[in-house]
PDB file of N, CA and C in Angstrom:
ATOM      1  N   UNK R   1     113.572  69.401  97.743  1.00  0.00           N
ATOM      2  CA  UNK R   1     114.011  68.179  98.114  1.00  0.00           C
ATOM      3  C   UNK R   1     113.241  66.915  97.298  1.00  0.00           C
ATOM      4  N   UNK R   2     112.071  67.582  96.679  1.00  0.00           N
ATOM      5  CA  UNK R   2     111.598  66.512  95.893  1.00  0.00           C
ATOM      6  C   UNK R   2     112.149  65.691  94.903  1.00  0.00           C
ATOM      7  N   UNK R   3     113.168  66.319  94.503  1.00  0.00           N
ATOM      8  CA  UNK R   3     114.077  65.554  93.466  1.00  0.00           C
ATOM      9  C   UNK R   3     114.897  64.622  94.076  1.00  0.00           C
ATOM     10  N   UNK R   4     114.912  63.892  95.431  1.00  0.00           N
ATOM     11  CA  UNK R   4     115.413  62.835  95.895  1.00  0.00           C
ATOM     12  C   UNK R   4     114.647  61.646  95.838  1.00  0.00           C
ATOM     13  N   UNK R   5     115.529  60.437  95.074  1.00  0.00           N
ATOM     14  CA  UNK R   5     114.793  59.327  95.100  1.00  0.00           C
ATOM     15  C   UNK R   5     115.165  58.313  96.114  1.00  0.00           C
ATOM     16  N   UNK R   6     114.290  58.492  97.209  1.00  0.00           N
ATOM     17  CA  UNK R   6     114.359  57.673  98.315  1.00  0.00           C
ATOM     18  C   UNK R   6     114.644  56.070  98.234  1.00  0.00           C
ATOM     19  N   UNK R   7     113.792  55.688  97.202  1.00  0.00           N
ATOM     20  CA  UNK R   7     114.019  54.085  97.026  1.00  0.00           C
ATOM     21  C   UNK R   7     115.306  53.814  96.539  1.00  0.00           C
ATOM     22  N   UNK R   8     116.033  54.904  95.428  1.00  0.00           N
ATOM     23  CA  UNK R   8     117.261  54.581  94.983  1.00  0.00           C
ATOM     24  C   UNK R   8     118.279  54.831  96.229  1.00  0.00           C
ATOM     25  N   UNK R   9     118.092  55.784  96.970  1.00  0.00           N
ATOM     26  CA  UNK R   9     119.151  55.804  98.259  1.00  0.00           C
ATOM     27  C   UNK R   9     118.954  54.864  99.090  1.00  0.00           C
ATOM     28  N   UNK R  10     117.934  54.172  99.551  1.00  0.00           N
ATOM     29  CA  UNK R  10     117.910  53.051 100.222  1.00  0.00           C
ATOM     30  C   UNK R  10     118.416  51.833  99.816  1.00  0.00           C
ATOM     31  N   UNK R  11     118.147  51.568  98.495  1.00  0.00           N
ATOM     32  CA  UNK R  11     118.735  50.404  97.750  1.00  0.00           C
ATOM     33  C   UNK R  11     120.440  50.436  97.670  1.00  0.00           C
ATOM     34  N   UNK R  12     120.936  51.678  97.486  1.00  0.00           N
ATOM     35  CA  UNK R  12     122.216  51.827  97.698  1.00  0.00           C
ATOM     36  C   UNK R  12     123.059  51.740  99.085  1.00  0.00           C
ATOM     37  N   UNK R  13     122.134  52.180 100.063  1.00  0.00           N
ATOM     38  CA  UNK R  13     122.845  52.063 101.290  1.00  0.00           C
ATOM     39  C   UNK R  13     122.508  50.488 101.724  1.00  0.00           C
ATOM     40  N   UNK R  14     121.462  49.698 101.315  1.00  0.00           N
ATOM     41  CA  UNK R  14     121.585  48.224 101.448  1.00  0.00           C
ATOM     42  C   UNK R  14     122.661  47.593 100.871  1.00  0.00           C
ATOM     43  N   UNK R  15     123.029  47.985  99.739  1.00  0.00           N
ATOM     44  CA  UNK R  15     124.009  47.310  98.850  1.00  0.00           C
ATOM     45  C   UNK R  15     125.477  47.607  99.771  1.00  0.00           C
ATOM     46  N   UNK R  16     125.724  48.825  99.954  1.00  0.00           N
ATOM     47  CA  UNK R  16     126.801  49.095 100.649  1.00  0.00           C
ATOM     48  C   UNK R  16     126.822  48.336 101.967  1.00  0.00           C
ATOM     49  N   UNK R  17     125.906  48.173 102.729  1.00  0.00           N
ATOM     50  CA  UNK R  17     125.713  47.372 104.030  1.00  0.00           C
ATOM     51  C   UNK R  17     126.052  45.799 103.835  1.00  0.00           C
ATOM     52  N   UNK R  18     125.382  45.415 102.665  1.00  0.00           N
ATOM     53  CA  UNK R  18     125.920  43.935 102.161  1.00  0.00           C
ATOM     54  C   UNK R  18     127.212  43.903 101.968  1.00  0.00           C
ATOM     55  N   UNK R  19     127.962  44.648 101.233  1.00  0.00           N
ATOM     56  CA  UNK R  19     129.326  44.628 100.942  1.00  0.00           C
ATOM     57  C   UNK R  19     130.257  44.716 102.148  1.00  0.00           C
ATOM     58  N   UNK R  20     129.907  45.603 102.884  1.00  0.00           N
ATOM     59  CA  UNK R  20     130.658  45.717 104.086  1.00  0.00           C
ATOM     60  C   UNK R  20     130.488  44.358 104.898  1.00  0.00           C
ATOM     61  N   UNK R  21     129.482  43.815 104.970  1.00  0.00           N
ATOM     62  CA  UNK R  21     129.147  42.626 105.770  1.00  0.00           C
ATOM     63  C   UNK R  21     129.955  41.422 105.080  1.00  0.00           C
ATOM     64  N   UNK R  22     129.851  41.258 103.939  1.00  0.00           N
ATOM     65  CA  UNK R  22     130.780  40.309 102.931  1.00  0.00           C
ATOM     66  C   UNK R  22     132.213  40.459 103.118  1.00  0.00           C
ATOM     67  N   UNK R  23     132.785  41.778 103.246  1.00  0.00           N
ATOM     68  CA  UNK R  23     134.054  41.854 103.618  1.00  0.00           C
ATOM     69  C   UNK R  23     134.534  41.522 105.022  1.00  0.00           C
ATOM     70  N   UNK R  24     133.687  41.747 105.793  1.00  0.00           N
ATOM     71  CA  UNK R  24     133.968  41.599 107.115  1.00  0.00           C
ATOM     72  C   UNK R  24     134.110  39.927 107.522  1.00  0.00           C
ATOM     73  N   UNK R  25     132.896  39.223 106.994  1.00  0.00           N
ATOM     74  CA  UNK R  25     133.051  37.922 106.957  1.00  0.00           C
ATOM     75  C   UNK R  25     133.950  37.136 106.207  1.00  0.00           C
ATOM     76  N   UNK R  26     134.449  37.659 105.007  1.00  0.00           N
ATOM     77  CA  UNK R  26     135.761  37.218 104.460  1.00  0.00           C
ATOM     78  C   UNK R  26     136.804  37.335 105.248  1.00  0.00           C
ATOM     79  N   UNK R  27     137.004  38.297 105.850  1.00  0.00           N
ATOM     80  CA  UNK R  27     138.300  38.511 106.609  1.00  0.00           C
ATOM     81  C   UNK R  27     138.181  37.552 107.858  1.00  0.00           C
ATOM     82  N   UNK R  28     137.243  37.213 108.561  1.00  0.00           N
ATOM     83  CA  UNK R  28     137.300  36.304 109.338  1.00  0.00           C
ATOM     84  C   UNK R  28     137.382  34.880 109.144  1.00  0.00           C
ATOM     85  N   UNK R  29     136.894  34.561 107.711  1.00  0.00           N
ATOM     86  CA  UNK R  29     136.847  33.168 107.567  1.00  0.00           C
ATOM     87  C   UNK R  29     137.741  33.021 106.329  1.00  0.00           C
ATOM     88  N   UNK R  30     138.583  33.804 105.797  1.00  0.00           N
ATOM     89  CA  UNK R  30     139.389  33.601 104.621  1.00  0.00           C
ATOM     90  C   UNK R  30     138.682  32.966 103.347  1.00  0.00           C
ATOM     91  N   UNK R  31     137.497  33.302 103.254  1.00  0.00           N
ATOM     92  CA  UNK R  31     136.639  33.141 102.085  1.00  0.00           C
ATOM     93  C   UNK R  31     136.708  34.486 101.378  1.00  0.00           C
ATOM     94  N   UNK R  32     136.511  34.283  99.938  1.00  0.00           N
ATOM     95  CA  UNK R  32     136.110  35.631  99.096  1.00  0.00           C
ATOM     96  C   UNK R  32     134.827  35.951  99.184  1.00  0.00           C
ATOM     97  N   UNK R  33     134.551  37.434  98.732  1.00  0.00           N
ATOM     98  CA  UNK R  33     133.275  37.973  98.675  1.00  0.00           C
ATOM     99  C   UNK R  33     132.241  37.330  97.782  1.00  0.00           C
ATOM    100  N   UNK R  34     132.833  36.640  96.749  1.00  0.00           N
ATOM    101  CA  UNK R  34     131.612  35.764  95.954  1.00  0.00           C
ATOM    102  C   UNK R  34     131.473  34.407  96.837  1.00  0.00           C
ATOM    103  N   UNK R  35     132.317  33.798  97.656  1.00  0.00           N
ATOM    104  CA  UNK R  35     132.126  32.768  98.320  1.00  0.00           C
ATOM    105  C   UNK R  35     131.222  33.109  99.500  1.00  0.00           C
ATOM    106  N   UNK R  36     131.145  34.081  99.960  1.00  0.00           N
ATOM    107  CA  UNK R  36     130.400  34.717 101.299  1.00  0.00           C
ATOM    108  C   UNK R  36     129.137  34.962 100.752  1.00  0.00           C
ATOM    109  N   UNK R  37     128.902  35.791  99.551  1.00  0.00           N
ATOM    110  CA  UNK R  37     127.478  35.860  98.910  1.00  0.00           C
ATOM    111  C   UNK R  37     126.730  34.540  98.717  1.00  0.00           C
ATOM    112  N   UNK R  38     127.493  33.586  98.100  1.00  0.00           N
ATOM    113  CA  UNK R  38     126.623  32.150  97.931  1.00  0.00           C
ATOM    114  C   UNK R  38     126.512  31.636  99.118  1.00  0.00           C
ATOM    115  N   UNK R  39     127.330  31.646 100.176  1.00  0.00           N
ATOM    116  CA  UNK R  39     127.292  31.095 101.522  1.00  0.00           C
ATOM    117  C   UNK R  39     126.064  31.610 102.330  1.00  0.00           C
ATOM    118  N   UNK R  40     125.918  32.635 102.183  1.00  0.00           N
ATOM    119  CA  UNK R  40     124.450  33.529 102.747  1.00  0.00           C
ATOM    120  C   UNK R  40     123.398  33.270 102.158  1.00  0.00           C
ATOM    121  N   UNK R  41     123.430  33.107 100.829  1.00  0.00           N
ATOM    122  CA  UNK R  41     122.231  32.664 100.022  1.00  0.00           C
ATOM    123  C   UNK R  41     121.786  31.097 100.560  1.00  0.00           C
ATOM    124  N   UNK R  42     122.943  30.185 100.748  1.00  0.00           N
ATOM    125  CA  UNK R  42     122.577  28.907 100.932  1.00  0.00           C
ATOM    126  C   UNK R  42     122.356  28.611 102.273  1.00  0.00           C
ATOM    127  N   UNK R  43     122.577  29.373 103.222  1.00  0.00           N
ATOM    128  CA  UNK R  43     122.400  29.586 104.167  1.00  0.00           C
ATOM    129  C   UNK R  43     120.837  29.894 104.818  1.00  0.00           C
ATOM    130  N   UNK R  44     120.184  30.650 103.787  1.00  0.00           N
ATOM    131  CA  UNK R  44     118.977  31.300 104.116  1.00  0.00           C
ATOM    132  C   UNK R  44     118.921  32.029 105.054  1.00  0.00           C
ATOM    133  N   UNK R  45     119.917  32.786 105.380  1.00  0.00           N
ATOM    134  CA  UNK R  45     119.835  33.711 106.692  1.00  0.00           C
ATOM    135  C   UNK R  45     120.010  35.279 106.451  1.00  0.00           C
ATOM    136  N   UNK R  46     119.521  36.096 107.046  1.00  0.00           N
ATOM    137  CA  UNK R  46     119.725  37.390 106.466  1.00  0.00           C
ATOM    138  C   UNK R  46     120.874  38.052 107.278  1.00  0.00           C
ATOM    139  N   UNK R  47     121.272  39.017 106.640  1.00  0.00           N
ATOM    140  CA  UNK R  47     122.589  39.785 107.182  1.00  0.00           C
ATOM    141  C   UNK R  47     122.335  40.141 108.597  1.00  0.00           C
ATOM    142  N   UNK R  48     121.102  40.645 108.994  1.00  0.00           N
ATOM    143  CA  UNK R  48     121.103  40.739 110.379  1.00  0.00           C
ATOM    144  C   UNK R  48     121.019  39.697 111.214  1.00  0.00           C
ATOM    145  N   UNK R  49     120.647  38.603 110.925  1.00  0.00           N
ATOM    146  CA  UNK R  49     120.426  37.512 111.474  1.00  0.00           C
ATOM    147  C   UNK R  49     121.797  36.726 111.929  1.00  0.00           C
ATOM    148  N   UNK R  50     122.636  36.786 110.560  1.00  0.00           N
ATOM    149  CA  UNK R  50     123.771  36.277 110.653  1.00  0.00           C
ATOM    150  C   UNK R  50     124.750  37.042 111.720  1.00  0.00           C
ATOM    151  N   UNK R  51     124.589  38.494 111.460  1.00  0.00           N
ATOM    152  CA  UNK R  51     125.379  39.123 112.601  1.00  0.00           C
ATOM    153  C   UNK R  51     125.119  38.927 114.148  1.00  0.00           C
ATOM    154  N   UNK R  52     123.761  38.507 114.329  1.00  0.00           N
ATOM    155  CA  UNK R  52     123.272  38.259 115.781  1.00  0.00           C
ATOM    156  C   UNK R  52     123.895  36.868 116.061  1.00  0.00           C
ATOM    157  N   UNK R  53     124.146  35.956 115.119  1.00  0.00           N
ATOM    158  CA  UNK R  53     124.725  34.654 115.237  1.00  0.00           C
ATOM    159  C   UNK R  53     126.203  34.702 115.699  1.00  0.00           C
ATOM    160  N   UNK R  54     126.841  35.931 114.957  1.00  0.00           N
ATOM    161  CA  UNK R  54     128.202  36.284 115.145  1.00  0.00           C
ATOM    162  C   UNK R  54     128.425  36.937 116.555  1.00  0.00           C
ATOM    163  N   UNK R  55     127.521  37.484 116.919  1.00  0.00           N
ATOM    164  CA  UNK R  55     127.642  38.156 118.147  1.00  0.00           C
ATOM    165  C   UNK R  55     127.310  37.418 119.163  1.00  0.00           C
ATOM    166  N   UNK R  56     126.587  36.341 119.033  1.00  0.00           N
ATOM    167  CA  UNK R  56     126.598  35.265 120.071  1.00  0.00           C
ATOM    168  C   UNK R  56     127.580  34.301 120.307  1.00  0.00           C
ATOM    169  N   UNK R  57     128.276  33.983 119.216  1.00  0.00           N
ATOM    170  CA  UNK R  57     129.401  33.182 119.152  1.00  0.00           C
ATOM    171  C   UNK R  57     130.549  33.953 120.034  1.00  0.00           C
ATOM    172  N   UNK R  58     130.495  35.209 119.806  1.00  0.00           N
ATOM    173  CA  UNK R  58     131.858  36.220 120.211  1.00  0.00           C
ATOM    174  C   UNK R  58     131.265  36.367 121.691  1.00  0.00           C
ATOM    175  N   UNK R  59     130.093  36.264 122.329  1.00  0.00           N
ATOM    176  CA  UNK R  59     129.726  36.660 123.743  1.00  0.00           C
ATOM    177  C   UNK R  59     130.820  35.846 124.757  1.00  0.00           C
ATOM    178  N   UNK R  60     131.858  36.487 125.079  1.00  0.00           N
ATOM    179  CA  UNK R  60     132.488  35.797 126.107  1.00  0.00           C
ATOM    180  C   UNK R  60     131.839  35.493 127.373  1.00  0.00           C
ATOM    181  N   UNK R  61     130.876  36.158 127.861  1.00  0.00           N
ATOM    182  CA  UNK R  61     130.089  36.422 128.960  1.00  0.00           C
ATOM    183  C   UNK R  61     129.121  35.344 129.152  1.00  0.00           C
ATOM    184  N   UNK R  62     128.750  34.700 128.029  1.00  0.00           N
ATOM    185  CA  UNK R  62     127.863  33.816 128.023  1.00  0.00           C
ATOM    186  C   UNK R  62     128.238  32.369 127.988  1.00  0.00           C
ATOM    187  N   UNK R  63     127.778  31.614 128.478  1.00  0.00           N
ATOM    188  CA  UNK R  63     127.872  30.084 128.628  1.00  0.00           C
ATOM    189  C   UNK R  63     127.635  29.465 127.167  1.00  0.00           C
ATOM    190  N   UNK R  64     128.259  28.349 127.218  1.00  0.00           N
ATOM    191  CA  UNK R  64     127.948  27.529 125.737  1.00  0.00           C
ATOM    192  C   UNK R  64     126.510  27.047 125.697  1.00  0.00           C
ATOM    193  N   UNK R  65     125.679  26.776 126.780  1.00  0.00           N
ATOM    194  CA  UNK R  65     124.356  26.445 126.561  1.00  0.00           C
ATOM    195  C   UNK R  65     123.702  27.492 126.349  1.00  0.00           C
ATOM    196  N   UNK R  66     123.800  28.980 126.802  1.00  0.00           N
ATOM    197  CA  UNK R  66     123.227  30.022 126.645  1.00  0.00           C
ATOM    198  C   UNK R  66     123.308  30.492 125.208  1.00  0.00           C
ATOM    199  N   UNK R  67     124.413  30.263 124.581  1.00  0.00           N
ATOM    200  CA  UNK R  67     124.782  30.246 123.230  1.00  0.00           C
ATOM    201  C   UNK R  67     124.028  29.730 122.177  1.00  0.00           C
ATOM    202  N   UNK R  68     123.845  28.395 122.620  1.00  0.00           N
ATOM    203  CA  UNK R  68     123.039  27.565 121.680  1.00  0.00           C
ATOM    204  C   UNK R  68     121.815  27.760 121.764  1.00  0.00           C
ATOM    205  N   UNK R  69     121.246  28.186 122.935  1.00  0.00           N
ATOM    206  CA  UNK R  69     119.976  28.533 123.156  1.00  0.00           C
ATOM    207  C   UNK R  69     119.548  29.962 122.222  1.00  0.00           C
ATOM    208  N   UNK R  70     120.435  30.642 122.416  1.00  0.00           N
ATOM    209  CA  UNK R  70     120.061  32.230 121.613  1.00  0.00           C
ATOM    210  C   UNK R  70     120.266  32.052 119.964  1.00  0.00           C
ATOM    211  N   UNK R  71     121.246  30.933 119.842  1.00  0.00           N
ATOM    212  CA  UNK R  71     121.139  30.847 118.130  1.00  0.00           C
ATOM    213  C   UNK R  71     120.210  30.000 117.844  1.00  0.00           C
ATOM    214  N   UNK R  72     119.580  29.190 118.657  1.00  0.00           N
ATOM    215  CA  UNK R  72     118.434  28.420 118.058  1.00  0.00           C
ATOM    216  C   UNK R  72     117.173  29.112 118.093  1.00  0.00           C
ATOM    217  N   UNK R  73     117.054  30.286 118.824  1.00  0.00           N
ATOM    218  CA  UNK R  73     116.139  31.043 118.428  1.00  0.00           C
ATOM    219  C   UNK R  73     116.192  32.119 117.266  1.00  0.00           C
ATOM    220  N   UNK R  74     117.354  32.202 116.824  1.00  0.00           N
ATOM    221  CA  UNK R  74     117.297  33.097 115.693  1.00  0.00           C
ATOM    222  C   UNK R  74     116.844  32.473 114.451  1.00  0.00           C
ATOM    223  N   UNK R  75     116.201  33.262 113.573  1.00  0.00           N
ATOM    224  CA  UNK R  75     115.662  32.551 112.138  1.00  0.00           C
ATOM    225  C   UNK R  75     116.784  32.214 111.568  1.00  0.00           C
ATOM    226  N   UNK R  76     117.034  30.467 111.221  1.00  0.00           N
ATOM    227  CA  UNK R  76     118.050  30.163 110.221  1.00  0.00           C
ATOM    228  C   UNK R  76     119.444  30.289 110.937  1.00  0.00           C
ATOM    229  N   UNK R  77     119.579  30.475 112.208  1.00  0.00           N
ATOM    230  CA  UNK R  77     120.767  30.812 113.049  1.00  0.00           C
ATOM    231  C   UNK R  77     121.509  29.268 113.037  1.00  0.00           C
ATOM    232  N   UNK R  78     120.774  28.339 113.297  1.00  0.00           N
ATOM    233  CA  UNK R  78     121.496  27.015 113.462  1.00  0.00           C
ATOM    234  C   UNK R  78     122.045  26.678 112.104  1.00  0.00           C
ATOM    235  N   UNK R  79     121.335  26.639 111.153  1.00  0.00           N
ATOM    236  CA  UNK R  79     121.739  26.540 109.890  1.00  0.00           C
ATOM    237  C   UNK R  79     122.957  27.251 109.311  1.00  0.00           C
ATOM    238  N   UNK R  80     122.911  28.605 109.426  1.00  0.00           N
ATOM    239  CA  UNK R  80     124.025  29.140 109.343  1.00  0.00           C
ATOM    240  C   UNK R  80     125.291  28.939 110.001  1.00  0.00           C
ATOM    241  N   UNK R  81     125.143  28.580 111.539  1.00  0.00           N
ATOM    242  CA  UNK R  81     126.105  28.184 112.303  1.00  0.00           C
ATOM    243  C   UNK R  81     126.861  26.818 111.580  1.00  0.00           C
ATOM    244  N   UNK R  82     125.847  25.899 111.296  1.00  0.00           N
ATOM    245  CA  UNK R  82     126.422  24.467 110.663  1.00  0.00           C
ATOM    246  C   UNK R  82     127.160  24.910 109.372  1.00  0.00           C
ATOM    247  N   UNK R  83     126.663  25.473 108.623  1.00  0.00           N
ATOM    248  CA  UNK R  83     127.402  26.166 107.246  1.00  0.00           C
ATOM    249  C   UNK R  83     128.338  26.558 107.437  1.00  0.00           C
ATOM    250  N   UNK R  84     128.494  27.524 108.381  1.00  0.00           N
ATOM    251  CA  UNK R  84     129.972  28.239 108.693  1.00  0.00           C
ATOM    252  C   UNK R  84     130.919  27.160 109.429  1.00  0.00           C
ATOM    253  N   UNK R  85     130.526  26.642 110.139  1.00  0.00           N
ATOM    254  CA  UNK R  85     131.492  25.577 110.700  1.00  0.00           C
ATOM    255  C   UNK R  85     132.192  24.610 109.466  1.00  0.00           C
ATOM    256  N   UNK R  86     131.215  24.060 108.494  1.00  0.00           N
ATOM    257  CA  UNK R  86     131.678  23.147 107.588  1.00  0.00           C
ATOM    258  C   UNK R  86     132.623  24.054 106.742  1.00  0.00           C
ATOM    259  N   UNK R  87     132.286  25.298 106.456  1.00  0.00           N
ATOM    260  CA  UNK R  87     133.363  25.971 105.425  1.00  0.00           C
ATOM    261  C   UNK R  87     134.759  26.328 106.320  1.00  0.00           C
ATOM    262  N   UNK R  88     134.738  26.454 107.647  1.00  0.00           N
ATOM    263  CA  UNK R  88     136.053  26.685 108.517  1.00  0.00           C
ATOM    264  C   UNK R  88     136.938  25.291 108.498  1.00  0.00           C
ATOM    265  N   UNK R  89     135.909  24.307 108.751  1.00  0.00           N
ATOM    266  CA  UNK R  89     136.631  23.108 109.103  1.00  0.00           C
ATOM    267  C   UNK R  89     137.622  22.146 108.211  1.00  0.00           C
TER     268      UNK R  89
END
């Protein structure tokens, strides 16, 4: 087992996760993967936090003010949401 390069394995898993995330966002927004990559970089948000924002938006049980409060507490969440709205509108 000493022949396993754990750093390489972790990097491959991260790249695969990023690719899946970009593909999912592309399907939701009609943006292509390169546009998604640039969009994420411009928003200065991590994929994990972007997912948190999208989950808050999708939470049908939460009120709009609860969603706004939750998104405001996510690092770069508001910036991501505004950028997303600008791309969609």
